[in-house]
Amino acid sequence: MSDAVINKINGTKVSPGIAIGKAYVLGKSNQQITGTLLNGPVEVQQEIVKFENAVINSIEEVEMIKSTLSANTVSLEILNVQIELLQDEQIKTDVMEMISLQYKNANDSVIEVVEASITILKNLNDDYLSARAADVQDAGNRILKHLNNDKPTGCQVLEEDTIIIAEDITPSEVIIMDISKVSGFATQAGGKTSHAAIVAKYRGIPAVVGCGTALAGIQTNDLIIVDGENGEIIVSPGTEVLNHYIEKKNDFLKQTLLLNELKDVKAITTDGVAITLLANISNAADMEASFAFGSEGCGLLRTELLFMNRTSFPNEEEQFEFYKGIALKAKGKPVIVRTLDIGGDKQLPYFDLPYEQNPFLGYRAIRICLDRKDIFKTQLAAILRASVFGDLKIMLPMISNILEIREAKMILQEVKSALTALQIKFQEDIQLGIMIEIPSAAVTADLLAKEVDFFSIGTNDLCQYTLAVDRLNEQVKHLYEPFNPGVLRLIQNVIEQGKKHNINTGMCGELAADVSATLLLLGMGLREFSMSATSIPYVKNLIKNTSITEAKEIHQHVMGLDNAEAIIHYLQESNKQ
Amino acid sequence: MITQEYIITAAEGMHARPATNLIRLAKTFKSVTKLKKGDKVIKLNSILNILSMGLKGGDAITILIEGEDEQDAREAINKFFNGELKHL
């Protein structure tokens, strides 16, 4: 592929897949500063009237587009923002001032004010706000169009498999574009929250954004490849490259199809061992969505979301409704509810945690719950009450010793007694388990196993605590390595002890979703994996095509290797076979 | 004049949608309404100005209301920040 090098442009991948097609370059509206100055107050008055009329006409135009859309669409929201921008008092005042004080005409004033506003938004160093520059530009363009009496830009007639090339895609363009004909997007500007990215992801169209000015050389009808897997744009590829990408595109489509087919297939190894694949979720909607990816329940319900984004602690009733909603959506499938895991990097605006030198080693999770029993009891009562609506289990985070479990169990018993006294129903034998995420817990799994119904290995914190690495710290995060032999030995011990003491052991950290770890973990004896739902088909595909015997061999070999690099290399090679 | 403090309860901060709703709400009152964070004060009549404040979830802000219907405005704005905003 010698000819691939010259015409390759890199950007940010925002939506996967491969698209091959002809370019359609979205024209920039031809707004130009005229430089003409106004001659006296009469002309100033005329320009102000022209500007005001252009704004009125623009708003009318957007209202008209709005009336053609059905309610509650994303486009409708975008247009409401657009209307607010069109009648924005700040923009209006700035334009009027420029006309009356600097004698610039309406056209030039609008261009300058819009440009200044865009600069402000872009300088806020916030991806979301930078992306809103496209909305401001869109409003400006619309006013300019009406100022200059340009013909309305109607729907472009696009050919099949068109690849849209643009500086940035404005909301109006997204709305009037015939998306069904678009097979890919490439834009100069934009990040993950740009309109192009959102539309592409929503429609499953490959897209690369933030490609920079290198895209400017592309002409309409150039042959373009959008590689959404690697974040690359290839312009006018030679036959060899083209064939390579046609193959890649077909592979991707085949894979997508395969993953869709896998949805309803059970995760069973070639030698007949069934593996449970669960989803990590934050709310009822996640639970429902996870089934589309073939999840068999929830291995980790993060309850933090319920506590965040509000001004006070949720009361028992609110919490009950939340857990009940999820239990119902789970339709009898298990849901492991992790009790409140705040502190560390997760703060609540209404709960003043003292400043700490080492928040990750400090007052967090179960430590807060055992200290503030009122908070803990409210949550436990709500979970217990909701347990009659599904198969809920309780999981305690950040356990470092057995006494914490015993204390939590006593509190749980108190809450149960209180509910019984009030004749409130709940699942008497609700399972209680713990997260294994502190090295002391992993090492003493043999002791802890006698106190609980299940383990769930939280690899993110376990790795961070075992290796003494803050993975949010740029300078040391390269040391954060779940394949470190030390971390792997801890994981192995937990799985072994769980098996020995006949309790269920699952894994809910990022390692559970990492396909290079799947066979190793199977070999160690892990039979339950919980991950973000979208990863489930990939892990399942591997499980279906391997045997426990093979997995055990891989496990044995890995335990003989002395560093993470060698382990990762070996595992990736094994996956290829 | 009424001053009232709030915390931005929308997880993602004051994004375009909540900003639009807040401005539309403020416009229904005769009172002049302003938003203050640190030394920066803006009138609640410009979505651009609200966005430019770069308000994040958890940020503390002050709302200033002055005019004949300031009590009604306060009530509506209370509702917005303590209720509606969470769901936007």
XYZ file of C-alpha atoms in Angstrom:
665
model
C 0.000 0.000 0.000
C 2.677 2.409 -1.028
C 0.271 5.050 -2.259
C -1.574 5.325 1.050
C 0.776 7.722 2.702
C 0.338 10.869 0.675
C -3.371 11.465 0.911
C -4.201 10.406 4.423
C -5.733 12.953 6.838
C -6.047 12.280 10.566
C -8.826 13.439 12.848
C -10.909 12.450 15.858
C -12.985 9.303 15.415
C -16.513 9.814 16.665
C -18.530 7.066 14.999
C -17.146 3.679 13.886
C -17.317 1.938 10.519
C -15.887 2.429 7.043
C -17.534 4.585 4.383
C -16.470 4.780 0.762
C -18.094 7.279 -1.560
C -17.984 10.533 -3.462
C -17.347 13.742 -1.615
C -19.908 16.479 -1.377
C -18.244 19.628 -0.118
C -20.658 21.792 1.828
C -20.099 25.337 0.644
C -19.281 27.994 3.179
C -21.833 30.724 2.953
C -20.075 33.491 1.092
C -20.125 36.079 3.803
C -17.639 38.838 3.223
C -16.776 42.045 4.958
C -17.550 44.881 2.553
C -15.629 47.561 4.421
C -18.054 50.284 3.331
C -18.744 52.908 5.951
C -22.130 54.557 6.425
C -22.776 58.120 5.471
C -24.559 59.902 8.301
C -27.518 59.147 10.609
C -30.038 58.456 7.851
C -28.039 55.529 6.573
C -27.418 54.353 10.132
C -31.171 54.277 10.695
C -31.686 52.383 7.434
C -29.102 49.731 8.357
C -30.644 49.256 11.791
C -34.049 48.706 10.216
C -32.506 46.299 7.690
C -30.895 44.348 10.528
C -34.076 44.216 12.568
C -36.062 42.985 9.582
C -33.465 40.341 8.815
C -33.752 39.072 12.392
C -37.561 38.992 12.211
C -37.462 37.133 8.894
C -34.895 34.686 10.233
C -37.030 33.871 13.256
C -40.072 33.417 11.030
C -38.092 31.068 8.824
C -37.006 28.925 11.789
C -40.541 28.895 13.196
C -41.684 27.630 9.827
C -39.121 24.827 9.763
C -40.159 24.005 13.326
C -43.802 23.661 12.351
C -42.892 20.932 9.868
C -41.208 18.783 12.523
C -42.913 16.361 14.845
C -42.771 17.164 18.565
C -39.935 16.052 20.839
C -37.276 15.566 18.216
C -33.679 16.570 18.788
C -33.992 18.952 15.838
C -36.759 20.830 17.591
C -34.502 21.537 20.560
C -31.724 22.696 18.272
C -34.135 25.091 16.584
C -35.358 26.492 19.900
C -31.769 27.327 20.788
C -31.438 28.849 17.334
C -34.417 31.143 17.913
C -32.975 32.300 21.232
C -29.671 33.095 19.528
C -31.420 35.002 16.748
C -33.102 37.281 19.277
C -30.161 37.357 21.687
C -30.062 40.776 23.359
C -26.297 40.806 23.616
C -25.776 40.122 19.917
C -28.479 42.645 19.042
C -26.985 45.385 21.235
C -23.473 44.754 19.920
C -24.595 44.889 16.289
C -26.640 48.058 16.812
C -23.742 49.734 18.584
C -21.349 48.834 15.799
C -23.728 50.286 13.223
C -24.508 53.518 15.064
C -21.128 54.234 16.670
C -18.651 52.806 14.161
C -20.753 53.481 11.036
C -20.289 49.920 9.818
C -23.083 48.465 7.709
C -25.359 45.718 9.032
C -23.592 42.971 7.041
C -20.137 43.791 8.405
C -21.426 44.325 11.940
C -23.171 40.948 12.046
C -20.075 39.160 10.712
C -17.817 40.816 13.273
C -20.115 40.330 16.255
C -20.711 36.670 15.390
C -16.997 36.073 14.971
C -16.253 37.695 18.328
C -18.916 35.575 20.044
C -17.508 32.416 18.502
C -14.040 33.307 19.727
C -15.358 33.726 23.276
C -17.059 30.323 23.210
C -14.006 28.623 21.755
C -11.727 30.172 24.356
C -13.697 28.685 27.244
C -11.766 25.438 26.790
C -14.906 23.403 27.075
C -15.651 20.904 24.302
C -19.370 21.325 24.601
C -19.292 25.123 24.500
C -16.775 25.176 21.644
C -19.151 23.005 19.677
C -21.916 25.561 20.261
C -19.924 27.956 18.085
C -21.590 26.156 15.168
C -24.994 27.199 16.520
C -23.926 30.841 16.757
C -22.448 30.669 13.254
C -25.686 29.208 12.022
C -27.731 32.045 13.515
C -25.313 34.582 12.018
C -25.478 32.966 8.583
C -29.224 33.048 8.634
C -29.356 36.738 9.477
C -26.800 37.480 6.757
C -28.774 35.493 4.228
C -31.841 37.601 4.905
C -29.805 40.814 4.981
C -28.475 40.110 1.523
C -31.728 38.639 0.158
C -29.976 35.421 -0.809
C -32.106 32.615 -2.144
C -33.030 30.148 0.585
C -30.718 27.179 0.664
C -33.052 24.294 0.061
C -32.465 20.578 0.277
C -29.427 19.519 -1.655
C -30.057 16.566 -3.913
C -27.459 14.054 -2.855
C -26.389 10.886 -4.605
C -26.312 7.566 -2.799
C -23.229 6.992 -0.626
C -22.318 10.639 -0.390
C -19.580 11.646 1.989
C -20.144 15.087 3.446
C -17.016 17.198 3.739
C -17.387 20.450 5.660
C -15.601 22.937 7.831
C -18.193 22.261 10.484
C -21.776 21.157 10.132
C -24.353 23.603 11.428
C -27.644 22.444 12.925
C -29.620 23.791 9.965
C -27.511 21.795 7.580
C -28.079 18.645 9.581
C -31.815 19.253 9.536
C -32.222 19.928 5.821
C -29.719 17.290 4.676
C -31.063 14.064 3.226
C -29.265 11.893 5.773
C -30.422 8.638 4.179
C -28.026 9.314 1.305
C -25.071 10.199 3.516
C -22.632 7.377 4.174
C -19.929 9.316 5.992
C -18.894 12.647 7.510
C -15.564 14.424 7.682
C -15.257 17.877 9.195
C -12.382 20.291 9.762
C -13.604 21.515 13.132
C -15.600 19.870 15.876
C -15.171 17.422 18.693
C -17.181 14.644 20.209
C -20.152 16.911 21.001
C -20.367 18.629 17.610
C -23.570 18.288 15.609
C -21.796 16.147 13.029
C -20.636 13.725 15.723
C -24.033 13.487 17.382
C -25.928 12.894 14.156
C -23.363 10.379 12.908
C -23.437 8.368 16.103
C -27.190 8.454 16.292
C -27.568 7.224 12.723
C -24.623 4.818 12.804
C -22.731 6.662 10.061
C -18.899 6.568 10.142
C -17.476 9.994 10.940
C -14.161 11.693 11.604
C -14.150 15.245 12.947
C -11.470 17.771 13.825
C -9.434 16.959 10.694
C -8.166 20.527 10.338
C -7.575 22.508 7.170
C -6.117 19.499 5.338
C -9.699 18.791 4.277
C -9.899 22.075 2.376
C -8.176 20.514 -0.642
C -11.019 18.044 -1.212
C -13.335 18.751 -4.159
C -16.914 17.598 -4.663
C -16.925 14.186 -6.412
C -13.447 13.208 -5.165
C -13.414 9.590 -4.057
C -13.147 9.510 -0.267
C -12.733 6.829 2.373
C -13.842 7.630 5.926
C -12.175 5.215 8.329
C -14.179 5.666 11.520
C -12.164 2.904 13.206
C -8.846 4.703 13.023
C -10.016 8.297 12.643
C -8.604 8.688 9.124
C -9.753 10.193 5.847
C -8.215 8.909 2.622
C -8.549 11.064 -0.474
C -8.592 9.614 -4.010
C -7.177 6.207 -3.026
C -5.368 4.026 -5.555
C -6.868 0.678 -6.524
C -4.808 -1.245 -4.019
C -5.845 0.921 -1.089
C -9.432 1.030 -2.295
C -9.634 -2.764 -2.444
C -8.117 -3.024 0.995
C -10.806 -0.722 2.399
C -13.642 -2.421 0.527
C -12.527 -5.595 2.272
C -12.289 -3.766 5.589
C -15.759 -2.319 5.118
C -17.206 -5.755 4.372
C -15.450 -7.184 7.425
C -16.943 -4.458 9.578
C -20.441 -5.052 8.211
C -20.031 -8.790 8.721
C -18.860 -8.201 12.268
C -21.769 -5.883 13.044
C -24.155 -8.468 11.667
C -22.454 -11.182 13.659
C -22.721 -9.167 16.844
C -26.403 -8.564 16.192
C -26.926 -12.273 15.674
C -25.041 -12.986 18.885
C -27.543 -10.951 20.871
C -29.864 -13.858 21.575
C -27.218 -16.581 21.642
C -26.073 -17.847 25.022
C -22.459 -17.380 26.053
C -21.350 -21.003 26.185
C -17.803 -22.223 25.569
C -17.131 -24.903 22.963
C -16.857 -27.434 25.794
C -20.257 -26.488 27.159
C -19.582 -24.151 30.096
C -22.165 -21.364 30.427
C -20.842 -17.905 31.266
C -23.023 -15.117 32.667
C -22.659 -11.717 30.997
C -24.132 -8.779 32.888
C -24.312 -5.024 32.371
C -22.983 -2.154 34.480
C -25.777 0.412 34.693
C -26.744 3.697 36.345
C -30.516 3.798 35.869
C -33.600 1.997 34.577
C -33.084 3.168 30.994
C -29.607 1.576 30.966
C -31.125 -1.651 32.238
C -33.629 -1.757 29.422
C -31.066 -0.804 26.764
C -28.629 -3.487 27.966
C -30.941 -6.316 26.892
C -30.547 -5.253 23.268
C -26.860 -6.164 23.624
C -27.675 -9.512 25.171
C -27.105 -8.790 28.874
C -28.514 -11.271 31.378
C -29.032 -8.784 34.191
C -27.036 -6.171 36.043
C -23.724 -6.901 37.751
C -23.240 -3.367 38.988
C -25.846 -0.710 39.601
C -24.021 2.472 40.472
C -26.359 4.307 42.821
C -24.330 7.527 42.792
C -26.346 9.009 39.943
C -29.379 9.049 42.190
C -27.448 11.121 44.716
C -25.746 13.478 42.301
C -27.262 16.438 40.454
C -29.469 17.503 43.305
C -29.433 19.730 46.370
C -30.151 17.252 49.170
C -30.038 13.534 49.913
C -32.837 11.583 48.215
C -35.335 10.327 50.795
C -36.345 6.679 51.204
C -39.397 7.072 48.987
C -37.446 8.578 46.086
C -34.799 5.879 46.391
C -37.441 3.164 46.612
C -39.018 4.371 43.364
C -35.597 4.408 41.678
C -34.675 0.826 42.708
C -38.183 -0.386 42.030
C -38.076 1.056 38.507
C -34.864 -0.814 37.800
C -36.093 -4.061 39.386
C -39.160 -3.923 37.163
C -37.170 -3.193 34.016
C -34.881 -6.137 34.831
C -37.871 -8.473 34.509
C -36.715 -10.991 37.080
C -33.062 -10.924 36.051
C -30.566 -10.272 38.865
C -29.584 -6.700 39.749
C -26.589 -6.123 42.001
C -27.075 -2.802 43.778
C -23.864 -1.226 45.004
C -24.473 0.913 48.057
C -23.382 4.534 47.973
C -19.828 4.933 46.704
C -19.017 8.609 47.134
C -15.852 10.331 48.317
C -12.586 10.009 46.442
C -13.235 11.642 43.082
C -17.023 11.572 43.526
C -18.423 14.499 45.509
C -21.971 15.572 46.297
C -22.720 19.307 46.171
C -24.863 19.185 49.329
C -22.702 16.864 51.426
C -19.664 18.686 52.665
C -16.764 16.261 52.777
C -13.698 17.660 54.489
C -10.679 18.438 52.332
C -8.323 15.474 52.329
C -4.689 15.035 51.448
C -5.425 11.620 49.905
C -9.127 11.382 49.131
C -8.753 7.917 47.566
C -7.320 6.675 50.858
C -9.804 8.630 52.889
C -13.388 9.032 53.891
C -15.352 7.297 51.154
C -17.915 4.617 50.298
C -18.581 2.075 53.101
C -16.514 4.187 55.490
C -19.014 7.042 55.133
C -21.966 4.642 55.326
C -20.787 3.016 58.577
C -20.149 6.464 60.042
C -23.349 8.086 58.813
C -25.726 5.228 59.571
C -28.736 7.443 58.809
C -27.707 7.694 55.142
C -26.877 3.982 54.960
C -30.104 2.823 56.631
C -32.271 4.934 54.335
C -30.632 3.352 51.313
C -30.848 -0.194 52.682
C -34.520 0.248 53.578
C -35.288 1.504 50.070
C -33.415 -1.404 48.438
C -35.143 -3.943 50.702
C -38.577 -2.524 49.936
C -37.840 -2.625 46.204
C -36.564 -6.221 46.461
C -40.086 -7.610 46.175
C -40.210 -6.293 42.598
C -37.237 -8.245 41.297
C -34.047 -10.113 42.127
C -32.060 -7.406 43.904
C -28.751 -8.089 45.662
C -26.795 -5.728 47.884
C -23.110 -5.080 47.326
C -20.824 -3.150 49.683
C -17.971 -1.145 48.132
C -14.465 -0.507 49.551
C -14.400 -3.314 52.108
C -10.923 -3.597 53.647
C -11.580 -5.930 56.595
C -14.087 -8.407 57.946
C -15.353 -6.172 60.761
C -16.813 -3.742 58.238
C -18.866 -6.583 56.771
C -20.068 -7.687 60.184
C -21.072 -4.161 61.119
C -22.896 -3.639 57.837
C -24.722 -6.927 58.333
C -25.850 -5.832 61.786
C -27.186 -2.601 60.349
C -28.944 -4.508 57.570
C -30.533 -6.726 60.211
C -31.733 -3.676 62.136
C -33.318 -2.243 59.006
C -34.961 -5.581 58.245
C -36.400 -5.772 61.766
C -37.734 -2.252 61.500
C -39.470 -3.084 58.211
C -40.888 -6.295 59.670
C -42.250 -4.336 62.613
C -44.017 -2.052 60.170
C -45.283 -5.114 58.269
C -43.535 -3.978 55.117
C -42.664 -6.801 52.745
C -39.152 -7.434 51.455
C -37.053 -10.352 50.295
C -35.932 -11.927 53.583
C -32.940 -13.791 52.180
C -31.655 -10.968 49.973
C -28.061 -11.723 49.039
C -25.269 -9.577 50.439
C -21.905 -9.376 48.708
C -18.820 -7.198 48.621
C -16.643 -5.479 46.078
C -13.106 -6.738 46.141
C -11.154 -3.611 45.285
C -8.702 -3.186 48.152
C -5.643 -5.476 48.181
C -6.225 -6.551 51.807
C -9.658 -7.841 50.810
C -8.210 -9.701 47.823
C -5.514 -11.323 49.968
C -7.969 -12.311 52.724
C -10.667 -13.530 50.343
C -10.570 -16.888 52.183
C -11.673 -15.179 55.385
C -14.184 -12.791 53.849
C -15.852 -15.534 51.796
C -17.292 -16.997 55.003
C -19.250 -13.813 55.696
C -20.854 -13.016 52.331
C -22.937 -14.478 49.504
C -20.802 -13.203 46.639
C -17.689 -11.331 45.537
C -17.402 -8.844 42.722
C -13.922 -7.835 41.680
C -13.602 -4.122 40.984
C -10.444 -4.092 38.895
C -10.129 -0.306 38.518
C -9.609 0.478 42.178
C -7.916 -2.856 42.896
C -5.310 -2.006 40.279
C -4.906 1.549 41.529
C -4.453 0.474 45.162
C -2.221 -2.509 44.403
C 0.165 -0.531 42.218
C -0.053 2.674 44.285
C -0.942 4.620 41.148
C -3.436 7.437 40.858
C -4.739 6.816 37.365
C -5.990 10.388 37.102
C -2.422 11.645 37.559
C -0.920 12.234 34.105
C 2.632 11.730 35.334
C 2.162 8.231 36.733
C -0.861 6.867 34.947
C 1.324 4.836 32.571
C 2.085 2.637 35.590
C -1.611 1.821 35.922
C -1.644 -1.668 34.436
C -4.270 -4.323 35.250
C -2.080 -6.938 33.548
C 0.637 -6.396 36.122
C 1.449 -9.890 37.485
C 0.783 -8.645 41.027
C -2.747 -7.552 40.169
C -3.383 -10.792 38.270
C -2.283 -12.878 41.243
C -4.714 -11.046 43.501
C -7.551 -11.603 41.037
C -6.614 -15.275 40.772
C -6.722 -15.666 44.544
C -10.182 -14.108 44.812
C -11.623 -16.379 42.124
C -10.010 -19.456 43.717
C -11.233 -18.678 47.214
C -14.715 -17.883 45.957
C -14.870 -21.277 44.296
C -13.434 -23.072 47.348
C -16.042 -21.529 49.634
C -18.823 -22.024 47.144
C -19.781 -18.405 46.672
C -20.334 -16.652 43.372
C -17.503 -14.487 42.056
C -18.038 -11.881 39.364
C -16.010 -9.033 37.939
C -17.378 -5.564 37.248
C -14.283 -3.482 36.509
C -12.956 -2.445 33.119
C -10.930 -5.639 32.814
C -14.187 -7.596 32.449
C -14.845 -5.781 29.154
C -11.274 -6.103 27.885
C -11.259 -8.820 25.235
C -7.548 -9.436 25.718
C -8.326 -10.525 29.281
C -11.398 -12.673 28.586
C -9.631 -16.015 27.997
C -7.226 -15.480 30.882
C -10.114 -14.769 33.273
C -12.034 -17.802 32.005
C -8.911 -19.869 32.640
C -8.718 -18.526 36.183
C -12.250 -19.797 36.696
C -14.288 -16.578 36.386
C -17.817 -17.360 35.233
C -19.525 -13.981 35.601
C -18.509 -10.805 33.763
C -20.218 -7.435 34.127
C -19.427 -4.564 31.753
C -20.921 -1.696 29.808
C -23.594 -3.297 27.644
C -22.003 -2.382 24.327
C -18.974 -4.572 25.119
C -21.027 -7.710 25.768
C -21.216 -8.996 22.152
C -17.429 -8.798 21.757
C -16.738 -10.770 24.937
C -19.458 -13.238 24.043
C -17.989 -13.830 20.604
C -14.689 -14.845 22.202
C -16.307 -17.096 24.787
C -18.318 -18.917 22.139
C -15.213 -19.742 20.170
C -13.030 -21.055 22.932
C -12.919 -23.953 25.357
C -12.184 -23.905 29.070
C -9.291 -26.292 28.379
C -7.686 -23.724 26.055
C -8.396 -20.930 28.514
C -6.706 -22.885 31.309
C -3.602 -23.359 29.186
C -3.493 -19.633 28.504
C -3.901 -18.911 32.215
C -1.074 -21.255 33.098
C 1.234 -19.726 30.534
C 0.453 -16.155 31.683
C 1.265 -17.007 35.294
C 4.741 -17.954 34.123
C 5.388 -14.527 32.544
C 7.012 -11.829 34.672
C 5.787 -8.526 33.196
C 2.654 -6.885 31.860
C 4.070 -6.160 28.421
C 4.886 -9.817 27.759
C 1.493 -10.861 29.126
C -0.454 -8.436 26.920
C 1.549 -9.444 23.866
C 0.947 -13.134 24.533
C -2.801 -12.617 25.127
C -3.251 -10.577 21.967
C -1.469 -13.242 19.957
C -3.680 -15.937 21.518
C -6.804 -13.992 20.529
C -5.684 -13.878 16.915
C -5.623 -17.666 16.697
C -34.254 43.780 45.024
C -34.133 40.084 45.758
C -30.950 38.054 45.732
C -31.045 34.304 45.846
C -28.301 31.701 45.729
C -28.473 28.457 43.825
C -26.368 25.490 42.846
C -26.411 24.352 39.228
C -27.996 20.916 39.571
C -27.884 19.912 35.902
C -25.166 17.266 35.647
C -23.642 18.712 32.518
C -23.879 22.311 33.600
C -25.796 25.166 32.013
C -26.078 23.772 28.504
C -28.026 25.258 25.627
C -31.325 23.668 26.547
C -31.506 24.754 30.203
C -30.143 28.187 29.206
C -32.929 28.554 26.635
C -35.564 27.602 29.184
C -34.185 29.990 31.792
C -34.188 32.918 29.376
C -37.698 32.178 28.215
C -38.788 32.056 31.835
C -37.056 35.332 32.718
C -38.683 37.070 29.761
C -42.160 36.388 31.122
C -41.537 38.845 33.989
C -41.275 42.615 33.974
C -38.499 42.537 36.574
C -34.898 42.763 35.472
C -33.192 39.469 36.257
C -29.453 38.969 36.432
C -27.095 36.090 37.084
C -23.902 36.567 39.044
C -20.945 34.268 39.472
C -17.805 35.651 41.064
C -17.385 39.185 39.732
C -19.242 38.499 36.510
C -22.835 39.692 36.220
C -25.018 39.170 33.162
C -28.626 39.926 32.341
C -30.869 36.921 31.758
C -31.779 38.063 28.270
C -28.911 36.579 26.305
C -28.302 32.875 25.806
C -24.865 33.741 24.498
C -23.975 35.453 27.772
C -25.237 32.522 29.838
C -23.235 30.039 27.773
C -20.169 32.276 28.023
C -20.274 32.000 31.824
C -19.301 28.345 31.337
C -21.428 27.204 34.302
C -20.733 23.631 35.370
C -22.786 21.214 37.458
C -22.237 22.020 41.149
C -21.306 25.674 40.520
C -22.790 28.192 42.980
C -24.445 31.262 41.443
C -26.530 34.217 42.602
C -29.688 35.436 40.895
C -30.641 39.116 41.270
C -34.249 40.154 40.648
C -35.564 43.717 40.661
C -38.953 45.030 39.600
C -42.655 45.128 40.353
C -43.227 41.391 39.981
C -40.042 40.281 41.694
C -41.848 37.979 44.150
C -43.504 36.028 41.347
C -40.266 35.934 39.422
C -38.425 34.605 42.467
C -40.944 31.819 42.885
C -40.704 30.774 39.245
C -36.916 30.921 39.230
C -36.838 28.915 42.481
C -38.881 26.244 40.796
C -36.569 26.273 37.813
C -33.320 25.856 39.772
C -34.645 23.491 42.438
C -36.798 21.318 40.205
C -36.818 21.558 36.450
C -33.068 22.047 35.981
C -32.317 18.576 37.340
C -34.167 16.982 34.480
C -32.680 19.080 31.697
